[in-house]
Structure formats: C-alpha cells, structure tokens
Amino acid sequence: MKKSVLLGALTVAGLAAGAAAAGTIDDVKARGKLNCGVTTGLVGFAAPDSNGEWKGFDVALCRAVAAAVLGDGNAVEFVPTTGKTRFTALASGEVDMLARNTTWTFSRDVDLKFEFVGVNYYDGQGFMVPKALGVSSAKELDGATVCIQTGTTTELNLADFFRANNISYEPVPIETNAEAQQQYLAGACDVYTTDASGLAATRATFEAPGDHVLLPEIISKEPLGPLVRHGDNEWADVVRWTLNALISAEEYGITSANIDEMSAGTNNPEINRILGTEGTLGEMLGLDNQWAMRAIKVGGNFGEVFAQNIGESTPIGLARGLNAQWTEGGLLYSPPFR
Ligand SMILES: N[C@@H](CCC(=O)N[C@@H](CS)C(=O)NCC(=O)O)C(=O)O
C-alpha cells in the first residue's frame, strides 16, 4: 500500500517535469482555449447549470484567466476532476490549471511539484450530521460511520482528529461530492465531512436543508487556491496576477458597473496600472495592457464573484469571514500592481 502511494507520487512528479517544458501560455494561445480543471460538480463553486453552462466561484477564475489571455471568458474547456484524478490531470498536461477546492499543502507543492499561485478561499474542514442524530459536537461522534472523499486532505485530518480525541470511526470512502451527498442522504453514513464551504454548498441543494446541521468544530486549515505545474513561471505569473487583479479590483472599488468608465483613466495610479491606462504591466506578462480589465469585466471583482455565487444572499449563504479584504479584517491582501 505504502509502495503504491509512493510510486503514484513519483509518476505524477515525472509527468510534471515533462509537461512543464513547453510554455503553457503559448500552448493556450495556440489552442485558443484554456483547459481548466474543476470539480465534477459543486453548486456555487463549479457546476453546469440547466443549459449546460458552467457556473460558480471557481469557474469565474477560469473565465477570468481565459479573458486575460484569450480575450474571451467563454474560451474555456471545463474538465471535471475528482479529488483523486485532479493531480494526474494537471501533471499530465490534460489541464493548464486547476481551479477547484484544492488545499495548498507542503507535499502537494514540494513533492507533487505543483505551484499554488494564491488562495481564493480560506476554508477549514467541518462536519455535517442529520439533526435527528442529536449530536452537537464532533467529539460525540465515537463509533460513527463517516462519508469521506478519497485523495483529499479531509481523509488525513479526520484520522488525526479522531486519534487526538481518542475516539473511533468507520470510513465510507467516496469519489465525488455527488456520491457523498447521495450516500449521506441514503443513510450510508452518519456524518459527511469535507471543507466547510463544500458542506454549505451541498446542504443548500438538499430538499430539507434545515434537517441537517453543521457541527461547531472546524478541525483544519484549508487554504484553497488555483495551481499550475512547477517550472513554468510565466504561466504561474499569469494565473497568480489574474487572481490578484480580481482581489485588487475589489480593494480599489473597480466593479463591473464602473469598469468601462474607469478604463478611460482615473486619478488613482494603481487603478490605472491595473486597467492598463498607465505602465506596461500587461507586456511584462506576455499579454496586452487590457488583460486585467478583461479579467475583471468577465465576472466582476472578487467581491462580486463571491456575492453572486456563494455569498450570503445565495442559498449557499457563506459570510466573507476570513475571505474579507485585509482592510475589512480578513486575509485577502494582493501585492501591489507596480
Ligand atoms: N480541500 C480538500 C478537499 C477537496 C474535496 O474533497 N473537495 C470536494 C468538494 S468539497 C470535491 O471537489 N470532490 C470531488 C468532486 O465532487 O468532484 C483537498 O484539497 O483535498
């Protein structure tokens, strides 16, 4: 078992080294499409709507990168990946980037050889149980069956948490969120554990969300963010600064409503550099000077993307919390555009 895990990691690393030799930015431009790895479906984060159009918080980042590089937020091939298949999809070059609740960890960076370019959602692992179970703390879950997605940090944190609290559980291994939802609702497990944002998104699709509670414990840090292959710094820069452009746009009040007006020039030099009316930042990235303007315009700034897809006025109902701007007591802090 140990050996096969190690071999898997080596294979992934080998593929990463090979695939990084070609410049991804040139590949994407030549193809005219961004191959963006997302989840198989998590409403609010990434899921096709009734017209088959991909929507969501993570999807918006794929569209922003496509708009920056290709001038078209629809020039994206969304590639569904599970917790288990996502790293091979990126390492092999099947996708140009992953934009799906993937936690930035030491081993994924250093051992699997990926580059996390930032954090688009600061999360933590939580637990959901049916209200009828009458449990009010995760510490009361001794002997519970737990639905858990394989190939995730969730699996590892769960083992740590139960061991630290000297309680036991029986895992029910699952591949996708849809399967987890189905198994949990069918009573195949007492508890569903994953990132708290994923629990909120999943519960929002239940027929009777009020029959299920999220327990108070958040047992880990899950900084979720987009990632690319190691060794292709130009491409990493494009994805990193596209995310930073959305975050900075919110900080400086650039919105989808005023961006056309602001793109004619403002008296704030930082805004002008972001929107390309001053300086040559786009050129430095291998793009034109309107790259960030297009990225912001396609779905709005970070705050607009958050509010529209997962915010408090959506059924998912997530508060900004740690994901507020640093100026509002949160952790979002883009380096300067200069
Ligand atoms: N953040 C953790 C957990 C990620 C995870 O399991 N995400 C779920 C949704 S919350 C998922 O995307 N599952 C695969 C799918 O449903 O496509 C990790 O990076 O390992």
Short mmCIF file of C-alpha atoms and ligand atoms in Angstrom, two decimals:
data_model
loop_
_atom_site.label_atom_id
_atom_site.label_comp_id
_atom_site.label_asym_id
_atom_site.label_seq_id
_atom_site.Cartn_x
_atom_site.Cartn_y
_atom_site.Cartn_z
CA MET A 1 0.00 0.00 0.00
CA LYS A 2 2.75 2.39 1.04
CA LYS A 3 4.75 1.49 -2.04
CA SER A 4 1.90 2.14 -4.47
CA VAL A 5 1.27 5.57 -2.94
CA LEU A 6 4.95 6.40 -3.38
CA LEU A 7 5.01 5.14 -6.97
CA GLY A 8 1.91 7.19 -7.73
CA ALA A 9 3.59 10.31 -6.43
CA LEU A 10 6.75 9.65 -8.46
CA THR A 11 4.77 9.12 -11.65
CA VAL A 12 2.92 12.36 -11.12
CA ALA A 13 6.20 14.18 -10.44
CA GLY A 14 7.79 12.72 -13.58
CA LEU A 15 4.88 13.82 -15.73
CA ALA A 16 5.02 17.29 -14.21
CA ALA A 17 8.64 17.75 -15.18
CA GLY A 18 7.98 16.70 -18.79
CA ALA A 19 4.85 18.71 -19.31
CA ALA A 20 6.40 21.89 -17.94
CA ALA A 21 8.98 22.00 -20.73
CA ALA A 22 6.56 23.68 -23.16
CA GLY A 23 5.32 27.16 -22.28
CA THR A 24 1.71 26.83 -21.19
CA ILE A 25 0.91 30.42 -22.13
CA ASP A 26 1.92 29.69 -25.74
CA ASP A 27 0.01 26.41 -25.72
CA VAL A 28 -3.14 28.15 -24.51
CA LYS A 29 -2.80 30.93 -27.09
CA ALA A 30 -2.18 28.43 -29.92
CA ARG A 31 -5.13 26.29 -28.85
CA GLY A 32 -7.42 29.31 -28.42
CA LYS A 33 -8.88 27.67 -25.34
CA LEU A 34 -7.98 27.28 -21.68
CA ASN A 35 -8.29 23.77 -20.29
CA CYS A 36 -9.38 24.38 -16.73
CA GLY A 37 -9.70 21.55 -14.21
CA VAL A 38 -12.72 21.96 -11.93
CA THR A 39 -14.74 19.65 -9.66
CA THR A 40 -17.22 17.20 -11.08
CA GLY A 41 -19.91 19.46 -9.65
CA LEU A 42 -20.30 21.53 -6.51
CA VAL A 43 -23.10 24.08 -6.89
CA GLY A 44 -21.86 27.62 -6.24
CA PHE A 45 -18.23 26.66 -6.84
CA ALA A 46 -18.32 24.78 -10.16
CA ALA A 47 -21.29 23.07 -11.77
CA PRO A 48 -23.11 23.16 -15.09
CA ASP A 49 -26.47 25.00 -14.95
CA SER A 50 -29.67 23.78 -16.63
CA ASN A 51 -28.31 24.95 -20.01
CA GLY A 52 -25.09 23.04 -19.50
CA GLU A 53 -23.16 26.24 -18.88
CA TRP A 54 -20.52 26.02 -16.15
CA LYS A 55 -21.15 28.48 -13.30
CA GLY A 56 -19.55 29.22 -9.97
CA PHE A 57 -16.87 30.84 -7.86
CA ASP A 58 -14.06 28.60 -9.19
CA VAL A 59 -15.45 28.70 -12.73
CA ALA A 60 -15.23 32.51 -12.59
CA LEU A 61 -11.46 32.26 -12.10
CA CYS A 62 -11.10 30.02 -15.17
CA ARG A 63 -13.13 32.55 -17.19
CA ALA A 64 -11.05 35.47 -15.86
CA VAL A 65 -7.80 33.77 -16.95
CA ALA A 66 -9.28 32.95 -20.37
CA ALA A 67 -10.41 36.57 -20.77
CA ALA A 68 -6.95 37.83 -19.78
CA VAL A 69 -5.06 35.54 -22.14
CA LEU A 70 -7.51 34.95 -24.99
CA GLY A 71 -9.87 37.92 -24.77
CA ASP A 72 -12.87 35.63 -24.28
CA GLY A 73 -14.23 34.39 -20.94
CA ASN A 74 -16.06 31.61 -22.78
CA ALA A 75 -12.89 30.19 -24.35
CA VAL A 76 -12.66 27.55 -21.63
CA GLU A 77 -12.90 23.78 -21.74
CA PHE A 78 -14.05 22.80 -18.26
CA VAL A 79 -12.53 19.46 -17.31
CA PRO A 80 -14.25 17.77 -14.36
CA THR A 81 -11.79 16.17 -11.91
CA THR A 82 -12.27 14.31 -8.65
CA GLY A 83 -10.15 14.57 -5.51
CA LYS A 84 -8.24 11.57 -6.81
CA THR A 85 -7.83 12.40 -10.53
CA ARG A 86 -7.06 16.14 -10.27
CA PHE A 87 -3.29 15.91 -9.79
CA THR A 88 -2.69 13.50 -12.65
CA ALA A 89 -4.85 15.71 -14.90
CA LEU A 90 -2.62 18.71 -14.12
CA ALA A 91 0.71 16.86 -14.14
CA SER A 92 0.00 15.16 -17.48
CA GLY A 93 -0.91 18.45 -19.19
CA GLU A 94 -4.56 17.47 -19.68
CA VAL A 95 -5.41 20.75 -17.95
CA ASP A 96 -3.50 24.04 -17.87
CA MET A 97 -4.56 24.85 -14.34
CA LEU A 98 -6.75 23.56 -11.52
CA ALA A 99 -9.41 25.87 -10.10
CA ARG A 100 -11.22 23.69 -7.62
CA ASN A 101 -11.23 23.42 -3.85
CA THR A 102 -7.67 22.14 -3.58
CA THR A 103 -5.81 22.80 -0.37
CA TRP A 104 -2.32 24.27 -0.58
CA THR A 105 -0.10 21.89 1.36
CA PHE A 106 3.65 21.29 1.65
CA SER A 107 3.62 17.90 -0.07
CA ARG A 108 1.45 18.99 -2.98
CA ASP A 109 3.84 21.86 -3.61
CA VAL A 110 7.18 20.22 -2.88
CA ASP A 111 6.62 16.53 -3.54
CA LEU A 112 3.95 16.53 -6.26
CA LYS A 113 5.66 19.59 -7.80
CA PHE A 114 2.82 22.00 -8.23
CA GLU A 115 2.76 25.74 -7.80
CA PHE A 116 -0.11 27.20 -5.78
CA VAL A 117 -0.40 30.75 -7.07
CA GLY A 118 -2.57 32.13 -4.29
CA VAL A 119 -5.62 31.48 -2.15
CA ASN A 120 -9.10 32.19 -3.43
CA TYR A 121 -10.92 30.74 -0.41
CA TYR A 122 -9.68 30.33 3.15
CA ASP A 123 -11.53 27.32 4.45
CA GLY A 124 -11.44 24.63 7.12
CA GLN A 125 -12.82 21.11 7.50
CA GLY A 126 -16.24 20.69 9.08
CA PHE A 127 -18.85 18.03 9.83
CA MET A 128 -22.49 17.75 8.81
CA VAL A 129 -24.96 15.42 10.54
CA PRO A 130 -28.72 14.91 10.37
CA LYS A 131 -30.39 16.94 13.10
CA ALA A 132 -32.17 13.75 14.13
CA LEU A 133 -28.86 12.25 15.22
CA GLY A 134 -29.00 14.64 18.18
CA VAL A 135 -25.28 15.35 18.16
CA SER A 136 -23.96 18.83 18.97
CA SER A 137 -20.18 18.31 18.83
CA ALA A 138 -17.81 16.32 16.63
CA LYS A 139 -16.33 14.90 19.82
CA GLU A 140 -19.58 12.96 20.34
CA LEU A 141 -19.05 11.02 17.09
CA ASP A 142 -17.36 7.96 18.64
CA GLY A 143 -18.13 4.90 16.50
CA ALA A 144 -19.81 6.90 13.70
CA THR A 145 -19.70 5.99 10.02
CA VAL A 146 -18.20 8.90 8.05
CA CYS A 147 -18.54 9.64 4.32
CA ILE A 148 -15.18 10.87 3.16
CA GLN A 149 -13.68 11.68 -0.23
CA THR A 150 -10.54 9.80 -1.16
CA GLY A 151 -7.29 11.50 -2.18
CA THR A 152 -8.07 14.52 -0.01
CA THR A 153 -6.63 16.29 2.98
CA THR A 154 -10.02 15.56 4.57
CA GLU A 155 -9.10 11.89 4.97
CA LEU A 156 -5.88 12.72 6.76
CA ASN A 157 -7.35 15.39 9.05
CA LEU A 158 -10.19 13.08 10.02
CA ALA A 159 -7.79 10.37 11.14
CA ASP A 160 -5.76 12.94 13.13
CA PHE A 161 -8.85 14.43 14.81
CA PHE A 162 -10.32 11.12 15.92
CA ARG A 163 -6.97 9.86 17.14
CA ALA A 164 -6.26 13.04 19.07
CA ASN A 165 -9.66 12.77 20.76
CA ASN A 166 -9.29 9.06 21.41
CA ILE A 167 -12.45 8.14 19.52
CA SER A 168 -13.02 5.81 16.58
CA TYR A 169 -14.92 5.96 13.29
CA GLU A 170 -15.64 3.83 10.28
CA PRO A 171 -14.81 5.49 6.94
CA VAL A 172 -17.18 5.18 3.97
CA PRO A 173 -14.87 6.08 1.06
CA ILE A 174 -16.40 8.18 -1.72
CA GLU A 175 -15.07 9.64 -5.00
CA THR A 176 -17.24 12.66 -5.72
CA ASN A 177 -19.34 15.14 -3.86
CA ALA A 178 -22.47 13.95 -5.68
CA GLU A 179 -21.85 10.41 -4.49
CA ALA A 180 -21.17 11.61 -0.97
CA GLN A 181 -24.43 13.54 -0.95
CA GLN A 182 -26.36 10.53 -2.19
CA GLN A 183 -24.79 8.14 0.32
CA TYR A 184 -25.23 10.54 3.20
CA LEU A 185 -28.89 11.19 2.39
CA ALA A 186 -29.46 7.45 1.98
CA GLY A 187 -28.08 6.95 5.49
CA ALA A 188 -25.00 5.00 4.37
CA CYS A 189 -23.01 7.22 6.74
CA ASP A 190 -23.94 9.14 9.89
CA VAL A 191 -21.66 12.05 9.07
CA TYR A 192 -20.37 13.86 6.00
CA THR A 193 -17.07 15.65 6.42
CA THR A 194 -15.32 17.93 3.91
CA ASP A 195 -14.35 21.61 3.58
CA ALA A 196 -16.98 23.71 5.38
CA SER A 197 -17.70 25.62 2.15
CA GLY A 198 -18.40 22.30 0.42
CA LEU A 199 -20.75 21.27 3.22
CA ALA A 200 -22.68 24.56 2.91
CA ALA A 201 -22.87 24.18 -0.88
CA THR A 202 -24.03 20.57 -0.59
CA ARG A 203 -26.61 21.25 2.10
CA ALA A 204 -28.06 24.10 0.02
CA THR A 205 -29.13 21.58 -2.63
CA PHE A 206 -30.99 19.31 -0.14
CA GLU A 207 -34.78 19.24 -0.21
CA ALA A 208 -34.83 19.96 3.53
CA PRO A 209 -31.56 21.75 4.39
CA GLY A 210 -32.90 22.58 7.85
CA ASP A 211 -32.90 18.88 8.76
CA HIS A 212 -29.10 18.90 8.76
CA VAL A 213 -26.64 20.74 10.97
CA LEU A 214 -23.03 21.76 10.62
CA LEU A 215 -21.20 20.97 13.86
CA PRO A 216 -19.22 23.79 15.50
CA GLU A 217 -15.76 22.22 15.12
CA ILE A 218 -13.52 23.34 12.25
CA ILE A 219 -10.65 20.89 12.54
CA SER A 220 -8.10 22.15 9.98
CA LYS A 221 -6.79 24.96 7.83
CA GLU A 222 -7.76 24.51 4.18
CA PRO A 223 -6.36 27.36 2.12
CA LEU A 224 -7.94 26.61 -1.27
CA GLY A 225 -6.39 28.04 -4.39
CA PRO A 226 -5.54 27.66 -8.05
CA LEU A 227 -2.45 25.69 -9.01
CA VAL A 228 -0.27 25.03 -12.03
CA ARG A 229 2.75 22.82 -12.72
CA HIS A 230 6.11 23.63 -11.20
CA GLY A 231 8.69 25.04 -13.57
CA ASP A 232 6.52 27.23 -15.79
CA ASN A 233 6.87 30.54 -14.00
CA GLU A 234 5.49 32.67 -16.84
CA TRP A 235 2.22 30.75 -16.74
CA ALA A 236 2.14 30.78 -12.94
CA ASP A 237 2.52 34.58 -13.10
CA VAL A 238 -0.46 34.89 -15.43
CA VAL A 239 -2.76 32.89 -13.15
CA ARG A 240 -1.38 34.49 -9.96
CA TRP A 241 -1.81 38.06 -11.18
CA THR A 242 -5.22 37.39 -12.65
CA LEU A 243 -6.38 36.31 -9.19
CA ASN A 244 -4.61 39.34 -7.69
CA ALA A 245 -6.33 41.61 -10.22
CA LEU A 246 -9.76 40.41 -9.06
CA ILE A 247 -8.77 40.90 -5.41
CA SER A 248 -7.22 44.33 -6.02
CA ALA A 249 -10.22 45.40 -8.09
CA GLU A 250 -12.42 44.89 -5.06
CA GLU A 251 -9.98 46.76 -2.82
CA TYR A 252 -9.88 49.75 -5.18
CA GLY A 253 -13.59 49.77 -5.97
CA ILE A 254 -13.33 48.67 -9.61
CA THR A 255 -16.64 46.92 -10.36
CA SER A 256 -18.37 45.52 -13.42
CA ALA A 257 -20.63 48.60 -13.27
CA ASN A 258 -17.86 51.22 -13.38
CA ILE A 259 -15.03 49.43 -15.18
CA ASP A 260 -15.75 50.95 -18.59
CA GLU A 261 -15.69 54.42 -17.11
CA MET A 262 -12.53 53.70 -15.07
CA SER A 263 -10.81 52.21 -18.11
CA ALA A 264 -10.77 55.68 -19.63
CA GLY A 265 -8.34 56.71 -16.87
CA THR A 266 -8.71 57.78 -13.23
CA ASN A 267 -6.70 59.88 -10.79
CA ASN A 268 -5.55 56.73 -8.93
CA PRO A 269 -2.28 55.48 -10.50
CA GLU A 270 -2.71 51.93 -9.08
CA ILE A 271 -6.12 51.61 -10.75
CA ASN A 272 -4.62 52.97 -13.96
CA ARG A 273 -1.81 50.41 -13.88
CA ILE A 274 -4.30 47.58 -13.28
CA LEU A 275 -6.58 48.73 -16.07
CA GLY A 276 -3.67 49.43 -18.43
CA THR A 277 -4.01 53.16 -18.99
CA GLU A 278 -0.61 53.64 -17.32
CA GLY A 279 2.53 51.49 -17.43
CA THR A 280 3.26 48.27 -19.28
CA LEU A 281 2.39 45.53 -16.78
CA GLY A 282 0.50 43.51 -19.41
CA GLU A 283 3.51 43.42 -21.68
CA MET A 284 5.65 42.10 -18.83
CA LEU A 285 3.25 39.16 -18.54
CA GLY A 286 3.37 38.43 -22.27
CA LEU A 287 -0.12 39.88 -22.69
CA ASP A 288 -1.55 43.22 -23.77
CA ASN A 289 -2.32 46.09 -21.43
CA GLN A 290 -6.05 45.36 -21.12
CA TRP A 291 -5.57 41.82 -19.75
CA ALA A 292 -6.68 42.67 -16.21
CA MET A 293 -9.51 44.89 -17.40
CA ARG A 294 -10.95 41.95 -19.35
CA ALA A 295 -10.39 39.53 -16.43
CA ILE A 296 -12.31 41.81 -14.07
CA LYS A 297 -15.05 42.60 -16.58
CA VAL A 298 -15.97 38.99 -17.28
CA GLY A 299 -17.44 38.24 -13.84
CA GLY A 300 -16.73 41.33 -11.74
CA ASN A 301 -14.19 41.82 -8.94
CA PHE A 302 -13.51 39.21 -6.23
CA GLY A 303 -16.32 40.54 -4.03
CA GLU A 304 -18.82 40.46 -6.88
CA VAL A 305 -17.83 36.90 -7.81
CA PHE A 306 -18.15 35.84 -4.17
CA ALA A 307 -21.53 37.56 -3.64
CA GLN A 308 -23.03 36.24 -6.84
CA ASN A 309 -22.03 32.60 -6.44
CA ILE A 310 -21.66 31.72 -2.77
CA GLY A 311 -22.41 34.84 -0.71
CA GLU A 312 -25.00 35.49 1.96
CA SER A 313 -27.78 36.32 -0.48
CA THR A 314 -27.36 32.96 -2.29
CA PRO A 315 -28.76 29.66 -0.96
CA ILE A 316 -25.19 28.68 -0.02
CA GLY A 317 -25.07 31.70 2.26
CA LEU A 318 -21.36 31.96 3.08
CA ALA A 319 -20.20 35.00 5.04
CA ARG A 320 -16.96 36.65 3.94
CA GLY A 321 -15.23 35.90 7.27
CA LEU A 322 -11.53 35.23 6.63
CA ASN A 323 -12.21 35.88 2.95
CA ALA A 324 -12.84 39.57 3.52
CA GLN A 325 -10.30 42.14 2.35
CA TRP A 326 -7.45 42.94 4.75
CA THR A 327 -8.96 46.41 5.04
CA GLU A 328 -12.11 44.76 6.44
CA GLY A 329 -10.37 42.44 8.91
CA GLY A 330 -9.97 39.50 6.50
CA LEU A 331 -6.95 37.80 4.93
CA LEU A 332 -7.30 38.95 1.32
CA TYR A 333 -4.25 41.02 0.51
CA SER A 334 -2.96 41.44 -3.03
CA PRO A 335 0.60 42.61 -3.53
CA PRO A 336 0.88 45.96 -5.33
CA PHE A 337 0.46 46.40 -9.06
CA ARG A 338 3.60 48.32 -9.85
N1 LIG B 1 -9.72 20.69 0.14
C1 LIG B 1 -9.56 19.26 0.26
C2 LIG B 1 -10.86 18.53 -0.11
C3 LIG B 1 -11.28 18.72 -1.52
C4 LIG B 1 -12.60 18.00 -1.81
O1 LIG B 1 -12.83 16.86 -1.41
N2 LIG B 1 -13.49 18.66 -2.47
C5 LIG B 1 -14.76 18.10 -2.85
C6 LIG B 1 -15.91 19.03 -2.67
S1 LIG B 1 -15.94 19.81 -1.11
C7 LIG B 1 -14.70 17.74 -4.29
O2 LIG B 1 -14.35 18.56 -5.09
N3 LIG B 1 -14.95 16.48 -4.65
C8 LIG B 1 -14.79 16.00 -5.99
C9 LIG B 1 -15.97 16.21 -6.81
O3 LIG B 1 -17.08 16.15 -6.31
O4 LIG B 1 -15.80 16.41 -8.00
C10 LIG B 1 -8.40 18.81 -0.61
O5 LIG B 1 -7.85 19.61 -1.36
O6 LIG B 1 -8.01 17.65 -0.52
#
